[in-house]
Short mmCIF file of C-alpha atoms in Angstrom, two decimals:
data_model
loop_
_atom_site.label_atom_id
_atom_site.label_comp_id
_atom_site.label_asym_id
_atom_site.label_seq_id
_atom_site.Cartn_x
_atom_site.Cartn_y
_atom_site.Cartn_z
CA MET A 1 -9.68 -13.85 -3.44
CA LEU A 2 -12.65 -15.35 -1.63
CA LYS A 3 -10.52 -18.46 -0.95
CA VAL A 4 -7.73 -16.28 0.44
CA LYS A 5 -10.34 -14.63 2.64
CA ASP A 6 -11.24 -18.12 3.91
CA ASN A 7 -7.56 -18.57 4.89
CA ASP A 8 -6.56 -20.63 1.83
CA LEU A 9 -3.37 -18.56 1.65
CA ASP A 10 -1.81 -20.58 -1.21
CA LYS A 11 -4.31 -18.89 -3.52
CA LEU A 12 -2.67 -15.55 -2.77
CA GLY A 13 0.33 -16.91 -4.70
CA LEU A 14 -1.91 -17.22 -7.78
CA LEU A 15 -3.14 -13.66 -7.39
CA PHE A 16 0.45 -12.49 -6.92
CA GLU A 17 1.55 -14.23 -10.12
CA ARG A 18 -1.36 -12.73 -12.04
CA TYR A 19 -1.09 -9.18 -10.80
CA LYS A 20 2.56 -8.60 -9.81
CA LYS A 21 3.49 -7.29 -13.26
CA PRO A 22 0.65 -4.78 -13.75
CA LEU A 23 1.05 -3.66 -10.15
CA PHE A 24 4.78 -3.23 -10.60
CA GLY A 25 4.14 -1.37 -13.88
CA PHE A 26 1.73 0.95 -12.09
CA PHE A 27 4.27 1.83 -9.38
CA TYR A 28 7.25 1.89 -11.72
CA ASN A 29 5.60 4.30 -14.13
CA LEU A 30 4.79 6.53 -11.18
CA ASN A 31 8.23 6.65 -9.56
CA LYS A 32 10.74 5.14 -12.05
CA ASP A 33 12.49 3.38 -9.17
CA GLN A 34 12.84 -0.40 -9.56
CA GLU A 35 13.62 -1.20 -5.91
CA LEU A 36 11.01 1.14 -4.48
CA SER A 37 8.36 -0.22 -6.87
CA GLU A 38 9.11 -3.79 -5.77
CA ASP A 39 8.86 -2.72 -2.13
CA LEU A 40 5.48 -1.11 -2.83
CA VAL A 41 4.20 -4.25 -4.61
CA GLN A 42 5.28 -6.29 -1.57
CA ASN A 43 3.55 -3.83 0.77
CA THR A 44 0.36 -3.97 -1.29
CA PHE A 45 0.22 -7.77 -0.99
CA LEU A 46 1.06 -7.55 2.71
CA ARG A 47 -1.97 -5.30 3.18
CA ILE A 48 -4.14 -7.56 1.03
CA LEU A 49 -3.16 -10.42 3.35
CA LYS A 50 -3.66 -8.39 6.50
CA TYR A 51 -7.02 -6.94 5.51
CA ARG A 52 -8.33 -9.91 3.52
CA HIS A 53 -11.33 -10.17 5.85
CA LEU A 54 -12.48 -6.74 4.58
CA PHE A 55 -12.72 -7.84 0.93
CA ARG A 56 -16.33 -7.82 -0.27
CA LEU A 57 -17.89 -8.96 -3.53
CA PRO A 58 -20.46 -6.69 -5.12
CA GLU A 59 -24.07 -7.76 -4.71
CA ASN A 60 -24.39 -9.08 -8.29
CA ASN A 61 -21.97 -11.90 -7.47
CA LEU A 62 -20.74 -12.93 -10.92
CA GLN A 63 -17.41 -14.55 -11.73
CA ASP A 64 -16.20 -11.54 -13.74
CA ALA A 65 -17.45 -9.12 -11.17
CA GLY A 66 -15.40 -11.06 -8.60
CA GLU A 67 -12.19 -10.61 -10.52
CA GLY A 68 -13.02 -7.01 -11.38
CA SER A 69 -13.81 -6.15 -7.79
CA PHE A 70 -10.57 -7.73 -6.60
CA ARG A 71 -8.60 -5.67 -9.11
CA THR A 72 -10.44 -2.53 -8.03
CA TRP A 73 -9.78 -3.33 -4.36
CA MET A 74 -6.12 -4.11 -5.11
CA PHE A 75 -5.55 -0.82 -6.95
CA HIS A 76 -7.35 1.02 -4.16
CA ILE A 77 -4.84 -0.47 -1.70
CA ALA A 78 -1.94 0.13 -4.11
CA ARG A 79 -2.87 3.78 -4.39
CA ASN A 80 -2.99 4.13 -0.59
CA VAL A 81 0.36 2.36 -0.25
CA SER A 82 1.90 4.78 -2.75
CA HIS A 83 0.32 7.86 -1.14
CA ASP A 84 1.34 6.75 2.37
CA HIS A 85 4.89 6.29 1.16
CA TYR A 86 5.10 9.80 -0.28
CA ARG A 87 3.14 11.44 2.52
CA LYS A 88 5.45 10.04 5.16
CA ASP A 89 8.74 10.69 3.46
CA LYS A 90 7.84 13.72 1.38
CA ILE A 91 10.15 12.06 -1.13
CA LYS A 92 8.42 13.67 -4.01
CA ASN A 93 9.16 17.20 -2.83
CA LYS A 94 12.64 16.25 -1.77
CA GLU A 95 13.26 14.86 -5.21
CA ASN A 96 11.90 17.96 -6.88
CA VAL A 97 14.06 20.26 -4.82
CA GLU A 98 17.26 18.34 -4.27
CA ASP A 99 17.48 16.36 -7.45
CA TRP A 100 16.43 19.06 -9.88
CA GLN A 101 19.96 19.55 -11.06
CA HIS A 102 20.44 15.84 -11.59
CA GLN A 103 17.14 15.62 -13.45
CA LEU A 104 18.04 18.59 -15.61
CA ILE A 105 21.28 16.95 -16.66
CA HIS A 106 19.40 13.69 -17.17
CA HIS A 107 16.83 15.36 -19.43
CA GLU A 108 19.45 17.32 -21.35
CA HIS A 109 21.30 14.11 -21.93
CA LYS A 110 18.09 12.50 -23.05
CA SER A 111 17.31 15.42 -25.37
CA SER A 112 20.62 15.09 -27.12
CA GLU A 113 19.89 11.46 -27.77
CA LEU A 114 16.37 12.07 -28.98
CA GLU A 115 17.14 11.52 -32.58
CA GLN A 116 18.06 7.96 -31.86
CA GLN A 117 15.08 7.40 -29.58
CA ASP A 118 11.83 5.86 -30.66
CA GLU A 119 8.29 7.07 -30.17
CA GLN A 120 7.88 5.19 -26.91
CA THR A 121 10.85 6.91 -25.32
CA LEU A 122 9.36 10.25 -26.24
CA LEU A 123 6.06 9.22 -24.73
CA ASN A 124 7.85 8.04 -21.60
CA MET A 125 9.53 11.41 -21.28
CA ALA A 126 6.22 13.19 -21.78
CA MET A 127 4.75 10.96 -19.03
CA GLU A 128 7.54 11.96 -16.65
CA LYS A 129 6.66 15.61 -17.20
CA LEU A 130 2.96 15.07 -16.56
CA PRO A 131 1.65 16.06 -13.06
CA ALA A 132 1.45 13.07 -10.68
CA ASP A 133 -2.37 12.99 -10.44
CA LYS A 134 -2.71 12.90 -14.23
CA ARG A 135 -0.03 10.24 -14.55
CA GLU A 136 -1.88 8.21 -11.94
CA ILE A 137 -5.24 8.34 -13.71
CA LEU A 138 -3.69 7.32 -17.04
CA LEU A 139 -1.93 4.39 -15.36
CA LEU A 140 -5.13 3.33 -13.61
CA SER A 141 -6.91 3.51 -16.96
CA LYS A 142 -4.20 1.34 -18.52
CA TYR A 143 -4.01 -1.29 -15.80
CA GLN A 144 -7.75 -1.34 -15.11
CA GLU A 145 -8.25 -1.90 -18.85
CA LYS A 146 -10.21 1.32 -19.37
CA LYS A 147 -12.95 0.17 -17.00
CA TYR A 148 -13.87 3.66 -15.95
CA LYS A 149 -16.55 2.57 -13.49
CA GLU A 150 -13.99 0.52 -11.55
CA ILE A 151 -11.53 3.42 -11.63
CA GLY A 152 -14.29 5.63 -10.27
CA GLU A 153 -14.61 3.23 -7.32
CA VAL A 154 -10.87 3.50 -6.65
CA LEU A 155 -10.88 7.29 -6.84
CA GLY A 156 -14.26 7.82 -5.21
CA CYS A 157 -15.88 9.62 -8.15
CA SER A 158 -18.37 8.88 -10.94
CA GLU A 159 -17.63 7.08 -14.21
CA GLY A 160 -18.27 10.30 -16.14
CA THR A 161 -15.82 12.27 -14.01
CA VAL A 162 -13.17 9.61 -14.63
CA LYS A 163 -13.69 9.90 -18.39
CA VAL A 164 -13.23 13.67 -18.23
CA LYS A 165 -10.12 13.29 -16.06
CA VAL A 166 -8.62 10.74 -18.48
CA PHE A 167 -9.44 13.02 -21.40
CA ARG A 168 -7.78 16.03 -19.72
CA ALA A 169 -4.72 13.97 -18.83
CA LEU A 170 -4.44 12.72 -22.43
CA GLN A 171 -4.85 16.27 -23.76
CA GLU A 172 -2.00 17.49 -21.54
CA LEU A 173 0.11 14.47 -22.46
CA LYS A 174 -0.51 15.27 -26.11
CA THR A 175 0.64 18.88 -25.64
CA ILE A 176 3.84 17.83 -23.84
CA TYR A 177 4.46 15.11 -26.42
CA GLN A 178 4.11 17.58 -29.28
CA GLN A 179 6.47 20.05 -27.58
CA LEU A 180 9.07 17.31 -27.18
CA GLU A 181 8.57 16.26 -30.78
CA LYS A 182 9.32 19.79 -31.97
CA ARG A 183 12.63 19.72 -30.13
CA VAL A 184 13.77 16.64 -32.01
CA MET B 1 -30.83 17.40 -33.43
CA GLU B 2 -28.73 16.77 -30.34
CA ARG B 3 -27.02 13.86 -32.09
CA ASN B 4 -26.04 16.15 -34.98
CA ARG B 5 -24.61 18.65 -32.54
CA VAL B 6 -22.50 15.95 -30.88
CA GLU B 7 -21.22 14.68 -34.21
CA GLU B 8 -20.36 18.17 -35.36
CA LEU B 9 -18.42 18.74 -32.15
CA ILE B 10 -16.46 15.50 -32.61
CA LYS B 11 -15.64 16.51 -36.18
CA LYS B 12 -14.42 19.91 -34.99
CA TYR B 13 -12.26 18.30 -32.30
CA ASN B 14 -10.76 15.87 -34.79
CA ALA B 15 -10.06 18.73 -37.19
CA ARG B 16 -8.38 20.55 -34.25
CA THR B 17 -10.65 23.55 -34.66
CA ALA B 18 -12.68 23.30 -31.46
CA ASP B 19 -12.47 26.44 -29.28
CA ALA B 20 -12.44 26.59 -25.46
CA THR B 21 -16.24 26.71 -25.12
CA GLU B 22 -16.62 23.75 -27.46
CA MET B 23 -13.98 21.84 -25.50
CA GLN B 24 -16.01 22.42 -22.34
CA LEU B 25 -19.12 21.18 -24.09
CA LEU B 26 -17.19 18.14 -25.32
CA GLU B 27 -16.19 17.36 -21.74
CA ARG B 28 -19.85 17.56 -20.73
CA PHE B 29 -20.77 15.05 -23.43
CA LEU B 30 -17.90 12.81 -22.34
CA GLU B 31 -19.18 12.92 -18.78
CA SER B 32 -22.73 12.07 -19.80
CA GLY B 33 -21.54 9.23 -22.05
CA GLU B 34 -22.74 10.75 -25.30
CA VAL B 35 -19.14 10.93 -26.54
CA SER B 36 -16.49 8.31 -25.90
CA ILE B 37 -12.72 8.82 -25.84
CA GLU B 38 -12.42 6.33 -28.73
CA GLN B 39 -14.26 8.80 -31.01
CA LEU B 40 -11.65 11.51 -30.40
CA GLU B 41 -8.85 10.66 -32.81
CA ASP B 42 -5.87 12.48 -31.29
CA VAL B 43 -6.32 11.26 -27.74
CA ASN B 44 -7.44 7.82 -28.85
CA ILE B 45 -4.24 7.29 -30.87
CA LEU B 46 -2.19 8.60 -27.97
CA GLN B 47 -3.97 6.31 -25.54
CA ASP B 48 -3.24 3.33 -27.79
CA LYS B 49 0.44 4.27 -27.92
CA PHE B 50 0.43 4.70 -24.16
CA GLU B 51 -1.01 1.20 -23.73
CA GLN B 52 2.04 -0.18 -25.52
CA ILE B 53 4.64 1.52 -23.32
CA ASP B 54 6.99 -1.00 -21.72
CA ASN B 55 6.08 -1.51 -18.07
CA GLY B 56 9.42 -2.83 -16.87
CA SER B 57 9.63 -6.13 -15.04
CA PRO B 58 9.99 -6.92 -11.37
CA SER B 59 13.14 -8.82 -10.38
CA LEU B 60 13.22 -12.29 -8.86
CA GLN B 61 13.90 -10.65 -5.52
CA LEU B 62 10.26 -9.58 -5.40
CA ASP B 63 9.19 -13.24 -5.74
CA ASP B 64 11.62 -14.16 -2.96
CA HIS B 65 10.28 -11.53 -0.60
CA PHE B 66 6.67 -12.32 -1.37
CA TYR B 67 6.96 -16.08 -0.91
CA THR B 68 8.96 -15.64 2.33
CA MET B 69 6.21 -13.41 3.63
CA LEU B 70 3.54 -15.90 2.54
CA THR B 71 5.34 -18.83 4.16
CA ASN B 72 5.67 -16.92 7.44
CA GLU B 73 2.02 -16.03 7.35
CA LYS B 74 0.99 -19.64 6.66
CA ARG B 75 3.13 -20.80 9.57
CA LYS B 76 1.36 -18.32 11.84
CA GLU B 77 -2.04 -19.47 10.56
CA LYS B 78 -1.24 -23.12 11.13
CA LYS B 79 -0.88 -22.48 14.85
CA PHE B 80 -4.58 -21.70 14.99
CA THR B 81 -6.05 -24.27 12.65
CA PHE B 82 -6.40 -27.44 14.74
CA SER B 83 -9.78 -28.89 13.93
CA LEU B 84 -12.14 -30.26 16.57
CA PRO B 85 -11.99 -33.98 15.52
CA THR B 86 -8.21 -33.90 15.64
CA TRP B 87 -8.36 -32.44 19.11
CA SER B 88 -10.81 -34.99 20.43
CA ALA B 89 -8.85 -37.90 18.97
CA PHE B 90 -5.63 -36.76 20.52
CA LEU B 91 -7.00 -35.33 23.74
CA PRO B 92 -6.20 -38.28 26.04
CA LYS B 93 -2.66 -38.64 24.67
CA LEU B 94 -2.19 -34.93 24.75
CA SER B 95 -3.29 -34.52 28.35
CA PHE B 96 -0.97 -37.36 29.33
CA ALA B 97 1.94 -35.70 27.52
CA VAL B 98 1.15 -32.29 28.96
CA SER B 99 0.98 -33.68 32.52
CA PHE B 100 4.40 -35.26 32.12
CA THR B 101 5.85 -32.15 30.55
CA ILE B 102 4.59 -29.98 33.40
CA LEU B 103 5.92 -32.47 35.92
CA GLY B 104 9.25 -32.42 34.05
CA PHE B 105 9.35 -28.62 34.17
CA PHE B 106 8.65 -28.59 37.91
CA MET B 107 11.39 -31.11 38.54
CA ALA B 108 13.84 -29.31 36.27
CA TYR B 109 12.97 -25.98 37.89
CA PHE B 110 13.46 -27.50 41.35
CA PHE B 111 16.86 -28.95 40.44
CA ILE B 112 18.05 -26.00 38.38
CA ASN B 113 17.15 -23.61 41.17
CA ARG B 114 19.13 -25.69 43.59
CA THR B 115 22.14 -26.41 41.39
CA ALA B 116 22.60 -24.27 38.34
CA ALA B 117 20.34 -21.25 38.90
CA PRO B 118 22.97 -18.50 38.45
CA GLU B 119 24.34 -20.04 35.22
CA VAL B 120 20.89 -20.48 33.68
CA LYS B 121 19.88 -16.96 34.65
CA GLN B 122 23.06 -15.60 33.11
CA LEU B 123 22.51 -17.60 29.92
CA THR B 124 18.91 -16.42 29.64
CA GLN B 125 20.06 -12.86 30.10
CA GLU B 126 22.71 -13.28 27.40
CA VAL B 127 20.19 -14.71 24.92
CA SER B 128 17.82 -11.88 25.70
CA ASP B 129 20.59 -9.28 25.22
CA LEU B 130 21.54 -10.89 21.93
CA LYS B 131 17.97 -10.75 20.66
CA GLU B 132 17.74 -7.14 21.72
CA MET B 133 20.95 -6.28 19.90
CA MET B 134 19.76 -8.10 16.77
CA MET B 135 16.44 -6.31 16.88
CA LEU B 136 18.06 -2.87 17.20
CA SER B 137 20.46 -3.53 14.35
CA LEU B 138 17.72 -4.93 12.07
CA LEU B 139 15.63 -1.82 12.73
CA GLU B 140 18.36 0.26 11.09
CA LYS B 141 18.23 -1.75 7.86
CA GLU B 142 16.91 -0.18 4.66
CA SER B 143 14.71 -3.10 3.73
CA ALA B 144 11.20 -2.95 5.16
CA THR B 145 11.18 -6.77 5.41
CA ASP B 146 14.20 -6.67 7.71
CA ARG B 147 12.60 -4.01 9.87
CA LEU B 148 9.42 -6.10 10.07
CA ARG B 149 11.55 -9.03 11.23
CA ALA B 150 13.09 -6.77 13.87
CA VAL B 151 9.70 -5.80 15.22
CA SER B 152 8.49 -9.40 15.26
CA LEU B 153 11.54 -10.41 17.32
CA THR B 154 9.93 -8.75 20.32
CA ASP B 155 7.35 -11.57 20.31
CA GLU B 156 10.12 -13.89 21.41
CA MET B 157 11.24 -11.68 24.27
CA GLN B 158 9.80 -12.56 27.65
CA GLN B 159 10.12 -9.01 28.92
CA ALA B 160 11.19 -6.17 26.69
CA SER B 161 13.65 -3.65 28.14
CA LYS B 162 13.14 0.10 28.08
CA THR B 163 15.56 0.30 25.12
CA VAL B 164 13.33 -2.07 23.16
CA THR B 165 10.08 -0.26 23.91
CA GLU B 166 11.72 3.07 23.09
CA ALA B 167 12.97 1.64 19.78
CA LEU B 168 9.46 0.40 19.00
CA ILE B 169 7.99 3.82 19.76
CA LYS B 170 10.62 5.48 17.57
CA THR B 171 9.69 3.03 14.79
CA LEU B 172 5.99 3.77 15.27
CA ASN B 173 6.68 7.49 14.92
CA LYS B 174 9.35 7.61 12.27
CA ASP B 175 9.48 4.50 10.09
CA ALA B 176 8.83 5.16 6.40
CA ASN B 177 6.87 1.96 5.91
CA ILE B 178 3.31 1.80 7.15
CA ASN B 179 3.37 -1.98 7.69
CA VAL B 180 6.41 -1.65 9.91
CA ARG B 181 4.69 1.11 11.87
CA LEU B 182 1.56 -1.01 12.26
CA ALA B 183 3.65 -3.98 13.40
CA ALA B 184 5.42 -1.72 15.92
CA LEU B 185 2.06 -0.63 17.32
CA GLU B 186 0.99 -4.27 17.58
CA ALA B 187 4.27 -5.18 19.31
CA LEU B 188 3.80 -2.42 21.86
CA LYS B 189 0.40 -3.70 22.98
CA PRO B 190 1.75 -6.11 25.63
CA TYR B 191 3.57 -3.20 27.30
CA VAL B 192 0.68 -0.78 27.68
CA GLY B 193 0.70 -1.57 31.39
CA ASP B 194 3.84 0.58 31.62
CA SER B 195 2.77 4.20 32.08
CA SER B 196 5.73 5.56 30.10
CA VAL B 197 4.70 3.42 27.10
CA ARG B 198 1.09 4.61 27.43
CA MET B 199 2.15 8.26 27.50
CA ALA B 200 4.49 7.76 24.53
CA LEU B 201 1.59 6.21 22.61
CA VAL B 202 -0.64 9.17 23.46
CA ARG B 203 2.06 11.58 22.22
CA SER B 204 2.47 9.49 19.09
CA ILE B 205 -1.18 10.02 18.01
CA ALA B 206 -0.43 13.54 16.77
CA GLN B 207 2.40 12.25 14.57
CA GLN B 208 0.35 9.69 12.66
CA GLU B 209 -0.83 10.61 9.19
CA SER B 210 -1.85 7.21 7.90
CA PRO B 211 -5.59 6.57 8.29
CA LEU B 212 -4.92 2.89 9.13
CA ILE B 213 -2.67 3.78 12.04
CA GLN B 214 -4.93 6.59 13.21
CA VAL B 215 -7.82 4.12 13.47
CA ALA B 216 -5.65 1.42 15.08
CA MET B 217 -4.42 3.92 17.70
CA ALA B 218 -7.92 5.17 18.46
CA GLU B 219 -9.08 1.59 18.95
CA LEU B 220 -6.12 0.80 21.20
CA MET B 221 -6.74 3.90 23.32
CA ALA B 222 -10.38 2.88 23.73
CA ALA B 223 -9.40 -0.69 24.60
CA ILE B 224 -6.96 0.38 27.33
CA GLN B 225 -9.25 3.21 28.45
CA GLU B 226 -6.50 5.81 28.21
CA LYS B 227 -8.32 9.05 29.05
CA HIS B 228 -5.23 11.18 28.36
CA ALA B 229 -5.68 10.34 24.69
CA VAL B 230 -9.03 12.14 24.47
CA LYS B 231 -7.48 15.54 23.72
CA GLU B 232 -5.22 14.16 20.98
CA LEU B 233 -8.08 12.24 19.37
CA GLU B 234 -10.28 15.33 19.45
CA LYS B 235 -7.52 17.27 17.68
CA MET B 236 -7.54 14.61 14.99
CA LEU B 237 -11.31 15.04 14.64
CA GLU B 238 -10.87 18.79 14.15
CA ASN B 239 -8.16 18.32 11.55
CA ASN B 240 -9.49 18.92 8.03
CA ASN B 241 -6.98 16.45 6.59
CA THR B 242 -8.40 13.52 8.56
CA PRO B 243 -10.57 11.38 6.23
CA GLU B 244 -14.28 11.21 7.06
CA GLU B 245 -14.25 7.45 7.63
CA VAL B 246 -11.39 7.81 10.14
CA LYS B 247 -13.24 10.61 11.91
CA ARG B 248 -16.29 8.37 12.22
CA ARG B 249 -14.23 5.55 13.75
CA ILE B 250 -12.43 7.95 16.12
CA GLN B 251 -15.77 9.41 17.22
CA LYS B 252 -17.00 5.90 18.01
CA ASN B 253 -13.92 5.15 20.10
CA LEU B 254 -14.14 8.51 21.84
CA GLU B 255 -17.65 7.63 22.95
CA VAL B 256 -16.19 4.55 24.64
CA LEU B 257 -13.42 6.61 26.24
CA ILE B 258 -15.42 9.55 27.57
#
């Protein structure tokens, strides 16, 4: 990233190749919309390019810390991109209100197929039912490889608070998962 | 003693017999680092399963869009990266070429004005209208990349019409994509001499919710010394939803304005 900051823009291609999939996974698991998720990945990299001069390494300038701090910075931007998108369009609310019927049918359809579904599908469904903030912290934990200190930097809270938030999110996910399991 | 208490609590959690008070205590230990999520069987297993969920894959279209954007950006950068030795080596040749080009322009201008002025003017107008039409139609597209292209088309216009500036203001206020809105703000900068554009920008402040745009607008208002913006910026300062960092930057720009 430091080379990108020094206007060696080809290196951004390397970062894109390395992080496009986790970034896409982060957005996709939040909104389940392929096209929108790709747009948000593109917007994240556009902002990385635009604000590259603001990227800073931590004071203990180690190689790993460099990569870690870029990932933290990238997810910080990704989170803002996602929030800006929803804040502007209020898509989330619109979806909840207007598409409830569609979602109900969708879930009923899914329920009837549960017997043929595997564990991962069930977990995916439980994830969809989880509140957005909890889904977000679990996804950050997954894509930031459980580095709770880094996640704390993205969310602006302490490492300990992140651990508690992850724990609470997992507890709720477990409850929803078990409820869905009973219905099978 | 404390260690025993922690271990007992973990056992209780794993046996699913921990009550609400013990769960609260467990959270306290998690926060202080005395207990890790890996020690809590149920959530640890669930977290492992969650790690294995399929993430989906981006399509090749994403690669296309990204590399187009990168190429455009590199092209823009190249314009500014002439190094000093290159300049000095080519300076004599360059000045010679520039002198001839300027002379050529003067001569062409002289002759065109005398012979084909109406035709050239008409052609220029047609090209400008075409660009305007293209920009307005691209702004309606769903893809953010297309809308960004639309906004950047204004760079090529010698003088934007009222329709164009109004379209840019509408984009600044309504576009769903923050990068497009930022680009629209950037594209409007050359037209801040026009009082109607300035007033539209002042009115637009209240509509902006993105911290990036709020800061960019405050900085623009300070740069053009638009005193009418003071009230709007103060409202933003009073708004509880405005992030602290944005408030700090607005305050700084207000000091320049007042």
